[in-house]
mmCIF file of C-alpha atoms in Angstrom:
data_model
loop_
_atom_site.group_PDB
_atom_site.id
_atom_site.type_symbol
_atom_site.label_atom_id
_atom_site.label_comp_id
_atom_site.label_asym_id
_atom_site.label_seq_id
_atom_site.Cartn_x
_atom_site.Cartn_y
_atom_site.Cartn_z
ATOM 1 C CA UNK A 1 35.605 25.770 -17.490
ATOM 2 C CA UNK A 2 37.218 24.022 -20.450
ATOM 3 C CA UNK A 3 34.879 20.782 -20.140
ATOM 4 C CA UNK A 4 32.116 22.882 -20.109
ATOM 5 C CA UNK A 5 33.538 24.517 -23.187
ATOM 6 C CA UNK A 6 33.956 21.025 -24.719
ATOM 7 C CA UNK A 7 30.540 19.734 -23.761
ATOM 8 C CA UNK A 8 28.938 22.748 -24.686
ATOM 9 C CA UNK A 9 30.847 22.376 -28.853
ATOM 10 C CA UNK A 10 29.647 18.389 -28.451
ATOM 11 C CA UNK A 11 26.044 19.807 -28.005
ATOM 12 C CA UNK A 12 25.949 21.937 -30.784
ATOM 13 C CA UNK A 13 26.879 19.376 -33.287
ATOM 14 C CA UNK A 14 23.733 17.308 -32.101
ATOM 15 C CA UNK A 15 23.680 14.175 -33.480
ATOM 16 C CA UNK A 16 19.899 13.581 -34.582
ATOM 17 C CA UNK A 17 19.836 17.555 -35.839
ATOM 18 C CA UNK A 18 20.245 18.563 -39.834
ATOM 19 C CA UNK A 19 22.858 19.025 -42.213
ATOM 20 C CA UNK A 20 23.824 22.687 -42.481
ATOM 21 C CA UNK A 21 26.274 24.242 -45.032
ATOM 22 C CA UNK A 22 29.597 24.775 -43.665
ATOM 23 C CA UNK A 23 29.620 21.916 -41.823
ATOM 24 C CA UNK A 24 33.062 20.220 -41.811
ATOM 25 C CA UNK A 25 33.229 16.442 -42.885
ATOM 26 C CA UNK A 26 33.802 15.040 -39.056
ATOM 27 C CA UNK A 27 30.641 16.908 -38.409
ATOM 28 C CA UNK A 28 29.079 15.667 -41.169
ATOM 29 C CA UNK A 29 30.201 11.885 -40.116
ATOM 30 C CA UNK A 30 29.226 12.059 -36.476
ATOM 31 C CA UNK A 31 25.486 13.013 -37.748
ATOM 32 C CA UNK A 32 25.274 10.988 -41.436
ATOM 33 C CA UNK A 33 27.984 8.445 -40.933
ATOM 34 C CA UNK A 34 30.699 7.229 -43.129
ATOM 35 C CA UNK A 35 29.523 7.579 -46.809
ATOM 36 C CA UNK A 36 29.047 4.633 -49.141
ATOM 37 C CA UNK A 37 31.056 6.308 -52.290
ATOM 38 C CA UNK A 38 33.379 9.837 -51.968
ATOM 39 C CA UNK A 39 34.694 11.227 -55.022
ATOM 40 C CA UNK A 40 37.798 13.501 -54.615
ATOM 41 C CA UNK A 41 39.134 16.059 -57.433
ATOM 42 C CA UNK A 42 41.847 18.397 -56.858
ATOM 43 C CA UNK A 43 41.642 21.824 -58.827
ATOM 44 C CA UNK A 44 43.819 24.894 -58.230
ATOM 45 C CA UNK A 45 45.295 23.650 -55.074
ATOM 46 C CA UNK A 46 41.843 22.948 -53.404
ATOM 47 C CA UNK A 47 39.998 19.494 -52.839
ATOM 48 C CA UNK A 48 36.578 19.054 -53.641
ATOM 49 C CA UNK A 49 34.819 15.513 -52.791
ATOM 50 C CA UNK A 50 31.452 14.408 -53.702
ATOM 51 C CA UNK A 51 30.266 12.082 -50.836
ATOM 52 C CA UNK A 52 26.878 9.652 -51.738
ATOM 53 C CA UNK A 53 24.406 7.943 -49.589
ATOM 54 C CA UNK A 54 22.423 5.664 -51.643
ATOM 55 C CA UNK A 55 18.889 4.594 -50.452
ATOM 56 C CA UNK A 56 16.009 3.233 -51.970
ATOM 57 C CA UNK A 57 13.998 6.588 -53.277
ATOM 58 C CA UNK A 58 17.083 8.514 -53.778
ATOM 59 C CA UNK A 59 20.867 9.542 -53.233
ATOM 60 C CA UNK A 60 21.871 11.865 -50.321
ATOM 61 C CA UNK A 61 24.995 13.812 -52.566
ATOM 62 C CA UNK A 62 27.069 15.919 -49.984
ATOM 63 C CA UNK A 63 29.327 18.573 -51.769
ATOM 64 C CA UNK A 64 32.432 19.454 -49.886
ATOM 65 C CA UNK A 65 35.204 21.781 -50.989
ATOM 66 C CA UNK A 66 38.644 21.938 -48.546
ATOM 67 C CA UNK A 67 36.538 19.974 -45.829
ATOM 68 C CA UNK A 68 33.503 22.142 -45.958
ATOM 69 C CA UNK A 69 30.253 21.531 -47.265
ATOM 70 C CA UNK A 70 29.181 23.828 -49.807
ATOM 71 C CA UNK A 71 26.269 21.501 -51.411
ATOM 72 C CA UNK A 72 23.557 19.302 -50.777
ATOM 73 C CA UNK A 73 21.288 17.600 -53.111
#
């Protein structure tokens, strides 16, 4: 039962699906990758990071506070 439980969490991160909001940043790696630039700032005892993926038409800009996203542009 607990592999199945495992495999079944693995599935629903799906790897070739979208970005969602409240996505943590390991889920956000496994489907972006690592990011080319993160900014961290640290306000009232939470972390915020700004994570970039440049291309050629545009930046992907991932906002995350306390390891969730909360932002995408």
């Amino acid at each position: 039962a607990r592999e199945y439980i495992t495999n079944k969490k693995y599935e629903s991160i799906n790897p070739t699906g979208p970005i969602q909001l409240s996505m943590t940043t390991a889920e956000v790696k496994i489907i972006q990758g690592k990011p080319e630039f993160i900014n961290q700032h640290l306000e009232n005892n939470q972390t915020f990071e700004l994570w970039t993926y440049p291309n050629d038409s545009e930046n992907l800009r991932l906002y995350f506070r306390n390891k969730k996203l909360i932002r995408i542009e």
